[in-house]
Coordinates of C-alpha atoms in Angstrom, one line a residue:
M1 CA 0.2 117.5 158.3
D2 CA 1.6 119.9 155.8
A3 CA 4.1 118.1 153.6
N4 CA 6.4 121.0 153.6
E5 CA 6.6 120.9 157.3
T6 CA 7.6 117.3 157.3
K7 CA 10.6 118.1 155.0
R8 CA 12.2 120.6 157.4
E9 CA 15.8 119.8 157.8
S10 CA 16.0 118.2 161.2
T11 CA 18.9 116.5 162.9
N12 CA 18.0 113.5 165.1
F13 CA 19.7 110.1 165.7
I14 CA 17.1 108.3 163.6
H15 CA 17.8 110.3 160.5
K16 CA 21.5 109.8 161.1
I17 CA 21.0 106.0 161.2
I18 CA 19.0 106.2 158.0
D19 CA 21.7 108.4 156.3
E20 CA 24.3 105.9 157.3
D21 CA 22.2 103.0 155.9
I22 CA 21.8 104.8 152.6
A23 CA 25.5 105.7 152.4
N24 CA 26.5 102.1 153.1
G25 CA 24.1 100.8 150.5
L26 CA 22.0 98.9 153.0
T27 CA 18.8 100.4 151.7
A28 CA 17.8 102.4 148.6
R29 CA 14.4 103.4 149.8
I30 CA 12.7 104.2 153.2
H31 CA 9.4 102.7 154.3
T32 CA 8.0 103.3 157.8
R33 CA 4.8 102.4 159.6
F34 CA 2.6 103.3 162.5
P35 CA 1.1 100.2 164.1
P36 CA -1.6 101.1 166.7
E37 CA -3.6 98.4 168.5
P38 CA -7.3 99.1 167.8
N39 CA -8.3 98.7 171.5
G40 CA -8.8 102.4 172.4
Y41 CA -8.4 105.9 171.1
L42 CA -5.2 107.6 170.1
H43 CA -3.5 110.0 172.6
I44 CA -0.9 112.6 172.3
G45 CA 1.8 110.1 173.0
H46 CA 0.9 108.3 169.8
T47 CA 1.4 111.6 168.0
K48 CA 5.1 111.4 168.6
A49 CA 5.3 107.9 166.9
I50 CA 3.1 109.2 164.0
W51 CA 5.2 112.3 163.5
I52 CA 8.5 110.4 163.6
G53 CA 7.3 107.7 161.1
Y54 CA 5.4 110.0 158.8
S55 CA 7.9 112.9 158.7
T56 CA 10.8 110.5 158.2
A57 CA 9.1 108.8 155.2
K58 CA 8.3 112.2 153.7
K59 CA 11.8 113.5 154.2
Y60 CA 13.3 110.6 152.3
N61 CA 10.5 110.5 149.7
G62 CA 9.5 107.1 151.1
L63 CA 6.3 105.4 152.1
F64 CA 4.3 105.3 155.3
N65 CA 1.9 102.5 156.3
L66 CA -0.9 102.5 158.9
R67 CA -1.1 99.0 160.2
F68 CA -3.6 97.9 162.8
D69 CA -2.0 95.5 165.3
D70 CA -5.2 93.4 165.7
T71 CA -3.7 90.2 167.1
N72 CA -5.6 90.3 170.4
P73 CA -9.3 90.1 169.4
S74 CA -10.7 90.1 172.9
K75 CA -9.9 93.8 173.3
E76 CA -10.2 95.1 169.7
G77 CA -12.9 96.3 167.4
D78 CA -14.1 98.2 164.4
E79 CA -15.0 101.2 166.6
Y80 CA -11.4 101.8 167.4
V81 CA -10.3 101.1 163.8
Q82 CA -12.5 103.9 162.5
A83 CA -11.6 106.2 165.4
I84 CA -7.9 105.9 164.6
Q85 CA -8.4 106.5 160.9
D86 CA -10.5 109.6 161.8
D87 CA -7.8 110.9 164.1
L88 CA -5.1 110.5 161.5
K89 CA -7.3 112.3 158.9
W90 CA -7.7 115.1 161.4
L91 CA -3.9 115.3 161.9
G92 CA -3.5 115.5 158.1
V93 CA -1.6 112.2 157.9
V94 CA -2.3 110.3 154.8
P95 CA -0.9 106.7 154.8
D96 CA 0.3 105.2 151.6
K97 CA -1.3 101.9 152.6
I98 CA -3.7 100.7 155.3
C99 CA -3.0 97.2 156.6
F100 CA -4.1 94.9 159.4
G101 CA -2.0 92.4 161.4
S102 CA -4.9 90.0 160.6
D103 CA -4.0 90.3 156.9
Y104 CA -1.0 88.1 157.7
F105 CA -2.5 85.4 159.9
D106 CA -2.1 82.7 157.3
Q107 CA 1.6 83.6 156.7
C108 CA 2.3 83.8 160.4
Y109 CA 0.9 80.3 160.7
E110 CA 2.9 78.9 157.8
F111 CA 6.1 80.5 159.2
A112 CA 5.4 78.9 162.6
L113 CA 5.2 75.5 160.8
K114 CA 8.6 76.4 159.2
L115 CA 10.1 77.2 162.7
I116 CA 8.8 73.8 164.0
K117 CA 10.3 71.9 161.1
D118 CA 13.6 73.7 161.6
G119 CA 13.7 72.7 165.2
K120 CA 13.2 76.3 166.4
A121 CA 9.8 76.1 168.0
F122 CA 7.9 73.6 170.2
V123 CA 4.5 73.1 171.7
C124 CA 4.5 73.6 175.5
D125 CA 2.0 72.4 178.0
L126 CA 3.1 74.6 180.9
S127 CA 0.6 77.0 182.2
K128 CA 1.2 80.7 182.1
E129 CA 2.2 80.8 185.7
E130 CA 4.6 77.9 185.2
I131 CA 6.2 79.5 182.2
E132 CA 6.8 82.6 184.3
K133 CA 8.3 80.5 187.1
Y134 CA 10.6 78.6 184.7
R135 CA 11.8 81.8 183.0
G136 CA 14.2 82.8 185.8
T137 CA 15.3 86.2 186.8
L138 CA 17.7 88.9 185.7
T139 CA 20.4 87.2 187.9
T140 CA 19.4 83.5 187.5
P141 CA 19.0 81.5 184.2
G142 CA 15.7 80.0 183.3
I143 CA 14.8 76.3 183.4
E144 CA 14.0 74.5 180.2
S145 CA 10.4 73.3 179.7
P146 CA 10.0 69.5 180.1
Y147 CA 8.3 69.7 176.6
R148 CA 11.1 71.5 174.9
N149 CA 12.6 68.3 173.2
R150 CA 9.4 67.0 171.7
S151 CA 10.0 65.7 168.2
V152 CA 9.3 67.8 165.1
E153 CA 6.5 65.4 164.2
E154 CA 4.8 65.7 167.6
N155 CA 5.1 69.4 167.5
L156 CA 3.6 69.7 164.1
D157 CA 0.7 67.4 165.1
L158 CA 0.0 69.3 168.3
F159 CA 0.2 72.7 166.7
T160 CA -2.1 71.6 163.9
R161 CA -4.6 70.4 166.5
M162 CA -4.2 73.7 168.4
K163 CA -5.3 75.4 165.2
N164 CA -8.2 73.0 164.8
G165 CA -9.6 73.8 168.2
E166 CA -8.9 70.5 169.9
F167 CA -7.5 71.9 173.1
P168 CA -8.9 74.4 175.7
D169 CA -7.8 78.0 175.9
G170 CA -4.5 78.4 177.8
S171 CA -3.7 74.7 177.8
K172 CA -0.9 74.8 175.3
T173 CA 1.3 77.5 173.6
L174 CA 3.8 77.5 170.8
R175 CA 7.2 78.7 172.0
A176 CA 10.3 79.7 170.2
K177 CA 13.3 77.5 171.1
I178 CA 16.1 80.0 171.7
D179 CA 18.2 80.1 174.9
M180 CA 16.9 79.7 178.5
S181 CA 20.1 81.1 179.9
S182 CA 20.1 84.2 177.8
P183 CA 20.8 87.4 179.8
N184 CA 17.9 88.9 177.9
I185 CA 14.7 87.3 179.4
N186 CA 12.8 88.0 176.2
M187 CA 15.0 85.4 174.5
R188 CA 14.2 82.6 177.0
D189 CA 11.9 80.6 174.8
P190 CA 9.2 83.2 174.4
V191 CA 5.6 82.3 173.6
I192 CA 4.7 83.1 170.0
Y193 CA 1.2 81.5 169.7
R194 CA -1.6 81.0 172.3
I195 CA -5.0 79.4 172.2
L196 CA -7.8 82.1 172.4
R197 CA -11.4 81.5 171.5
A198 CA -12.5 85.0 170.8
P199 CA -14.3 86.3 167.7
H200 CA -12.1 88.6 165.7
H201 CA -13.5 91.8 164.3
R202 CA -12.3 90.9 160.8
T203 CA -11.7 87.1 160.6
G204 CA -14.7 86.1 162.8
T205 CA -14.2 82.6 164.3
K206 CA -11.8 81.3 161.6
W207 CA -8.9 81.2 164.2
C208 CA -8.7 80.0 167.7
I209 CA -4.9 80.6 167.9
Y210 CA -3.4 84.0 167.6
P211 CA 0.3 85.1 167.2
L212 CA 1.8 87.3 169.9
Y213 CA 3.1 90.8 169.0
D214 CA 6.8 90.0 169.3
Y215 CA 6.4 87.2 166.7
A216 CA 3.8 88.8 164.4
H217 CA 5.3 92.3 164.3
P218 CA 8.6 91.6 162.6
I219 CA 6.8 89.3 160.1
Q220 CA 4.4 92.0 159.2
D221 CA 7.2 94.5 158.8
A222 CA 9.1 92.2 156.5
L223 CA 6.1 91.3 154.4
E224 CA 5.2 95.0 153.9
G225 CA 8.7 96.0 153.0
I226 CA 9.2 98.2 156.0
T227 CA 12.9 99.3 156.2
H228 CA 12.9 101.0 159.5
S229 CA 10.6 99.9 162.3
L230 CA 10.6 102.9 164.6
C231 CA 9.1 102.3 168.0
D232 CA 9.0 103.1 171.7
V233 CA 12.3 102.6 173.7
E234 CA 10.4 100.1 175.9
F235 CA 10.9 97.6 172.9
E236 CA 14.6 98.0 172.9
N237 CA 15.1 94.8 174.9
H238 CA 12.7 93.1 172.4
R239 CA 15.0 93.9 169.4
P240 CA 17.1 90.7 169.7
L241 CA 13.8 88.7 169.4
Y242 CA 12.7 90.9 166.5
D243 CA 15.9 90.1 164.7
W244 CA 15.7 86.4 165.6
V245 CA 12.3 86.1 164.0
V246 CA 13.4 87.9 160.9
N247 CA 16.6 85.9 160.5
S248 CA 15.0 82.5 161.5
I249 CA 12.4 82.9 158.8
D250 CA 15.1 84.1 156.5
F251 CA 13.4 87.0 154.9
E252 CA 15.4 88.5 152.0
Q253 CA 14.4 92.0 153.0
K254 CA 15.2 92.5 156.7
P255 CA 13.6 95.4 158.4
K256 CA 15.6 97.2 161.1
Q257 CA 14.0 98.1 164.5
R258 CA 15.2 101.3 166.2
E259 CA 13.7 102.9 169.3
F260 CA 13.1 106.4 170.6
A261 CA 12.0 107.7 174.0
K262 CA 8.2 107.9 174.5
L263 CA 6.5 111.3 175.2
N264 CA 6.1 112.1 178.9
I265 CA 4.4 115.3 179.9
T266 CA 4.1 117.0 183.2
Y267 CA 0.8 116.9 185.0
T268 CA -0.4 114.3 182.4
K269 CA -1.0 110.6 182.6
I270 CA -1.0 109.4 179.0
G271 CA -1.9 105.7 179.1
K272 CA -5.2 104.4 177.8
R273 CA -6.1 102.6 181.0
Y274 CA -6.0 105.8 183.0
S275 CA -8.4 107.5 180.6
K276 CA -10.6 104.5 180.6
A277 CA -10.7 104.4 184.4
L278 CA -11.5 108.1 184.6
I279 CA -14.4 107.6 182.1
E280 CA -15.8 104.4 183.8
Q281 CA -15.7 106.1 187.2
G282 CA -17.6 109.2 185.9
I283 CA -14.7 111.6 186.4
A284 CA -14.4 112.2 182.7
D285 CA -17.4 112.4 180.5
G286 CA -16.0 110.4 177.6
W287 CA -13.0 109.8 175.4
D288 CA -13.2 113.4 174.2
D289 CA -13.4 115.0 177.6
P290 CA -11.2 118.1 177.0
R291 CA -9.1 117.3 180.1
L292 CA -7.9 113.9 178.7
P293 CA -4.8 113.5 176.6
T294 CA -6.6 111.7 173.7
L295 CA -6.5 113.3 170.3
R296 CA -10.2 113.7 170.1
A297 CA -10.1 115.4 173.5
L298 CA -7.4 117.8 172.3
K299 CA -9.5 118.5 169.2
R300 CA -12.6 119.3 171.3
R301 CA -10.5 121.4 173.6
G302 CA -9.4 123.5 170.6
Y303 CA -5.9 122.3 169.9
S304 CA -4.8 122.1 166.3
P305 CA -2.7 119.4 164.6
S306 CA 0.0 121.9 163.7
A307 CA 0.4 123.0 167.3
I308 CA 0.5 119.4 168.5
F309 CA 3.1 118.4 165.9
N310 CA 5.1 121.6 166.7
F311 CA 5.1 120.6 170.3
V312 CA 6.3 117.0 169.5
Q313 CA 9.1 118.4 167.3
L314 CA 10.2 121.0 169.9
S315 CA 10.1 118.3 172.7
G316 CA 13.0 116.5 170.9
I317 CA 13.7 113.1 169.5
S318 CA 16.2 111.0 171.5
K319 CA 16.6 107.7 173.3
A320 CA 16.9 109.3 176.7
M321 CA 13.8 109.5 178.8
S322 CA 12.7 113.0 179.6
L323 CA 9.8 114.9 181.0
C324 CA 8.3 117.6 178.7
D325 CA 6.8 120.7 180.2
Y326 CA 3.0 120.9 179.7
G327 CA 3.6 124.6 179.4
L328 CA 5.4 124.0 176.0
L329 CA 2.2 122.4 174.6
E330 CA 0.2 125.5 175.8
H331 CA 2.9 127.8 174.4
C332 CA 2.6 126.1 170.9
I333 CA -1.2 126.6 170.7
R334 CA -1.0 130.0 172.2
E335 CA 1.6 131.2 169.7
E336 CA -0.5 129.9 166.8
L337 CA -3.8 131.3 168.0
N338 CA -2.4 134.8 168.8
T339 CA -1.9 135.6 165.2
T340 CA -4.8 133.7 163.7
V341 CA -8.0 134.0 165.7
P342 CA -10.3 137.1 166.1
R343 CA -10.8 138.9 169.4
K344 CA -14.1 139.1 171.3
M345 CA -15.1 140.6 174.6
A346 CA -16.7 138.2 177.0
V347 CA -17.7 138.5 180.6
L348 CA -17.6 135.1 182.3
D349 CA -18.9 136.0 185.7
P350 CA -21.0 139.1 185.1
V351 CA -22.1 141.9 187.4
E352 CA -24.3 144.6 185.9
V353 CA -23.2 148.2 185.4
E354 CA -25.7 150.9 184.9
I355 CA -24.4 154.1 183.3
T356 CA -26.7 156.7 185.0
N357 CA -25.7 159.6 182.7
F358 CA -26.4 157.6 179.5
E359 CA -29.8 157.8 177.9
D360 CA -32.2 154.9 177.8
G361 CA -32.2 153.3 174.4
K362 CA -29.0 155.1 173.3
V363 CA -26.5 152.9 171.4
E364 CA -23.0 154.1 170.6
Y365 CA -20.7 151.9 168.6
F366 CA -16.9 151.7 168.9
D367 CA -14.6 150.3 166.3
V368 CA -12.5 147.5 167.8
A369 CA -9.7 145.6 166.0
N370 CA -10.5 142.0 165.2
N371 CA -6.8 141.0 165.7
P372 CA -4.2 143.7 166.6
T373 CA -1.4 141.4 165.3
D374 CA -3.0 141.3 161.8
E375 CA -3.6 144.6 160.1
N376 CA -5.6 142.9 157.5
A377 CA -8.1 141.4 160.0
G378 CA -10.1 144.7 160.0
T379 CA -12.4 146.0 162.8
R380 CA -15.8 145.3 164.2
K381 CA -18.4 147.6 165.8
V382 CA -19.1 146.9 169.5
A383 CA -22.2 148.4 171.1
F384 CA -22.0 150.6 174.2
T385 CA -25.3 151.1 176.1
K386 CA -26.8 152.2 179.4
H387 CA -26.7 148.7 180.8
L388 CA -23.4 146.8 180.6
Y389 CA -21.7 143.8 182.2
I390 CA -18.2 143.6 183.7
E391 CA -16.3 140.7 185.3
R392 CA -17.2 140.4 189.0
E393 CA -13.5 140.2 189.9
D394 CA -13.0 143.6 188.1
F395 CA -14.7 145.4 191.0
S396 CA -13.9 145.4 194.7
D397 CA -15.7 147.1 197.5
N398 CA -12.7 146.3 199.7
P399 CA -9.8 146.8 197.4
P400 CA -6.2 145.8 198.3
P401 CA -3.4 148.3 198.0
K402 CA -2.5 149.3 194.4
Y403 CA -5.8 147.9 193.1
Q404 CA -6.2 149.3 189.6
R405 CA -9.6 148.0 188.6
L406 CA -12.9 149.5 189.4
K407 CA -13.8 150.5 192.9
K408 CA -16.2 153.0 194.5
D409 CA -15.4 156.7 193.8
C410 CA -12.6 155.8 191.4
E411 CA -12.2 155.6 187.6
V412 CA -11.1 153.0 185.1
R413 CA -11.1 152.9 181.3
F414 CA -13.7 150.6 179.7
M415 CA -11.7 149.1 177.0
G416 CA -12.0 151.0 173.7
A417 CA -14.7 153.3 175.1
Y418 CA -15.1 155.7 178.0
V419 CA -13.5 156.4 181.3
V420 CA -16.1 155.2 183.9
K421 CA -16.5 156.1 187.5
C422 CA -18.3 154.0 190.1
N423 CA -20.6 156.1 192.3
E424 CA -22.8 153.6 194.1
V425 CA -22.9 149.9 194.9
I426 CA -26.3 148.1 195.1
Y427 CA -26.3 144.8 197.1
G428 CA -28.7 142.0 196.9
Q429 CA -30.4 140.2 199.8
N430 CA -27.5 137.7 200.2
G431 CA -25.0 140.5 200.4
E432 CA -23.6 139.9 196.9
I433 CA -23.1 142.9 194.6
E434 CA -26.1 143.2 192.4
K435 CA -25.4 146.3 190.4
L436 CA -22.9 149.2 190.1
L437 CA -24.2 152.7 189.4
C438 CA -21.6 154.5 187.3
T439 CA -21.1 157.5 185.1
V440 CA -19.0 158.1 182.0
D441 CA -16.8 161.0 181.3
P442 CA -18.4 161.9 177.9
D443 CA -15.2 163.7 176.8
T444 CA -13.1 160.4 177.0
A445 CA -14.5 158.3 174.1
G446 CA -11.4 156.7 172.9
K447 CA -9.1 159.3 174.3
N448 CA -7.5 160.4 177.6
P449 CA -9.2 163.0 179.9
S450 CA -8.6 166.5 178.8
D451 CA -7.5 167.7 182.2
G452 CA -4.5 165.3 182.2
R453 CA -5.6 163.0 185.0
K454 CA -4.1 159.5 184.8
I455 CA -6.3 156.5 184.4
K456 CA -4.3 153.4 185.4
G457 CA -6.8 150.6 185.0
T458 CA -8.5 149.2 181.9
I459 CA -11.2 146.5 182.0
H460 CA -13.4 144.9 179.4
W461 CA -17.2 144.9 179.2
V462 CA -20.2 143.9 177.1
S463 CA -23.5 145.5 176.5
K464 CA -26.4 143.9 178.3
D465 CA -28.6 144.6 175.2
F466 CA -26.1 143.3 172.6
C467 CA -24.7 140.1 173.9
E468 CA -25.2 136.3 173.7
D469 CA -25.5 133.9 176.6
Y470 CA -23.2 130.9 176.8
E471 CA -22.0 128.3 179.2
V472 CA -18.2 128.6 179.4
R473 CA -16.1 125.7 180.7
L474 CA -12.7 126.6 182.1
Y475 CA -10.5 123.5 181.7
D476 CA -7.2 123.1 183.5
K477 CA -4.7 120.3 184.1
L478 CA -6.3 117.1 185.3
F479 CA -3.6 116.2 187.8
T480 CA -1.9 118.2 190.5
C481 CA 1.4 116.3 190.4
E482 CA 4.0 117.6 188.0
D483 CA 6.0 114.4 187.6
T484 CA 3.2 111.8 187.3
V485 CA 5.5 108.8 187.6
V486 CA 4.3 108.6 191.2
I487 CA 0.7 108.1 190.0
N488 CA -0.6 104.5 189.5
M489 CA -3.9 102.8 189.1
D490 CA -4.3 102.5 192.9
N491 CA -3.7 106.2 193.8
F492 CA -4.6 108.3 190.8
K493 CA -7.6 109.7 192.5
D494 CA -5.4 111.2 195.2
Y495 CA -3.8 113.5 192.6
L496 CA -6.8 114.7 190.7
N497 CA -7.1 118.5 190.4
P498 CA -10.4 119.6 192.0
D499 CA -10.3 122.7 189.7
S500 CA -9.7 120.9 186.5
L501 CA -13.1 122.1 185.4
K502 CA -15.0 125.2 186.4
V503 CA -18.4 125.9 184.7
M504 CA -19.6 129.5 184.2
K505 CA -23.2 129.1 183.3
N506 CA -24.1 132.7 182.8
A507 CA -21.3 134.1 180.6
K508 CA -22.0 137.0 178.3
V509 CA -20.3 137.4 174.9
E510 CA -20.5 140.4 172.6
K511 CA -23.1 140.1 169.9
S512 CA -20.6 139.7 167.0
I513 CA -20.1 136.0 168.1
E514 CA -23.6 135.3 166.8
G515 CA -23.5 132.5 164.2
A516 CA -20.3 131.0 165.4
K517 CA -20.0 127.3 164.5
P518 CA -18.7 124.3 166.5
G519 CA -14.9 124.4 166.5
D520 CA -14.6 128.2 165.9
K521 CA -11.9 129.8 168.0
F522 CA -11.5 133.2 169.6
Q523 CA -9.4 135.2 172.0
F524 CA -11.6 136.6 174.8
V525 CA -9.6 139.6 175.7
R526 CA -8.1 139.4 179.2
N527 CA -9.5 135.9 179.6
G528 CA -7.7 133.5 177.2
Y529 CA -8.4 131.5 174.1
F530 CA -11.7 129.7 173.6
C531 CA -13.6 127.6 171.1
I532 CA -17.2 126.6 170.5
D533 CA -17.8 123.1 171.7
L534 CA -18.1 120.4 169.1
H535 CA -21.2 118.9 170.7
N536 CA -23.1 122.0 171.8
D537 CA -22.9 125.4 170.1
R538 CA -24.1 127.1 173.2
V539 CA -21.0 125.9 175.2
I540 CA -17.6 127.4 174.9
N541 CA -14.4 125.7 176.0
R542 CA -11.3 127.4 177.2
I543 CA -8.3 126.2 175.2
V544 CA -5.6 128.0 177.2
T545 CA -5.1 131.0 179.3
L546 CA -3.4 134.2 178.0
K547 CA -0.5 134.0 180.5
D548 CA 2.5 132.2 178.9
S549 CA 4.8 131.1 181.7
F550 CA 6.8 128.9 179.3
A551 CA 7.9 131.8 177.1
K552 CA 9.7 133.3 180.1
K553 CA 11.5 130.0 180.7

């Protein structure tokens, strides 16, 4: 992420809160963090949290931490730790410090002992199901645990024995002693420690008890000196518990939690579990399948960090839940690529054209602009020969009214070259068009016919003798449903887009693409924006089509 971009003057409610805190002398510095759980790969929803935390820190000349929330060892691992760091590096986000929740296990344990000694925590023998039952509902208060009034000495003994591994998993928990009649269910004696025998990716088997997020997170923020803990609005109801932990432990520096609305996008299901299910069921071919919303998938698809961050910024920062148009994301990458990538001619579904009045072996070169929006991009020479390819859809032997592409006994302009007339159609045994026999008007090389006849259609082409063969993958939205709130783990297959991937195995691209490397991007004229696949340099992925419906909106 460009540092200058993060310092753009922006007005959002988070910055107003910070401005007020600074003006009121509540803080003299700003320190934010991004705390992903290393149990999967980052997705575009995470990018909003990253951008808010990182850009806020940069705007106020503050600090930004990456902290791995690794308090649930059964689902976490080094693979995801490395993947998350790789993704942040790709985004251009450089943390001032990299931390782990496990760095603070000793402190969390000591603070739990303090809460017990202060009469603010107790060891509970209720099962998980019993705790849920005792908790009550939004309209009825909870019921106190029969173990709530154990003595400090008994609680200290039991908690120590929990740590030492004397009790089975799930048999006991440590709970905060707050208020079972609180209107906020999160404050009804929440569990803050559980017994879990699972090897941790960093601490091994040292611990068999682990702190829960709502307890560990405010402690981690306070110990790191975080001033503003910026998180998803789903944690708003957890804020009273966050403050209770900070105040009960009596930290001198008290971080402030503030929430923003998560990123929701039309036709997109962002959660990790959906991506995981798609992969496990063979619908997606991995975490970087270009149809998924993961950052590595977007990277492979050809999206850039700058386009993604521009999308996040344009989608707005507020507390109100909203649904962002997928077209805005496409618009952001399309606007960027239009001015930055070279043009190429590519025929994705080829049909051969033979120019019957062109000599065998003759090659004529036409100068074509590399990027018409950039006069400094220069030109390239494209070969025109007797045998060419055009898109199959650019010819019709049964054209509809006002059809302006190639048809029998009619003319079109071959882009940048000649006016061409189709004289004969040759069909194969299966009835499919095999070849078009055409002639050029030799007096129309790069100019209009001298007799003044109007040529309405223009199509692209490539030389059969000067082209490269590629497999081109045309990616589209993975789901057919615009507002994916109706999609859940039971019905998501019902909403899959059958056309989310079309594979063109015999695409032809002009010779000048030779030597392109994985990740290189192009505009294929009349077809869209494309990039060389990161895993196979003979595969090209479509990033986005040329048509920009969002710009009209």
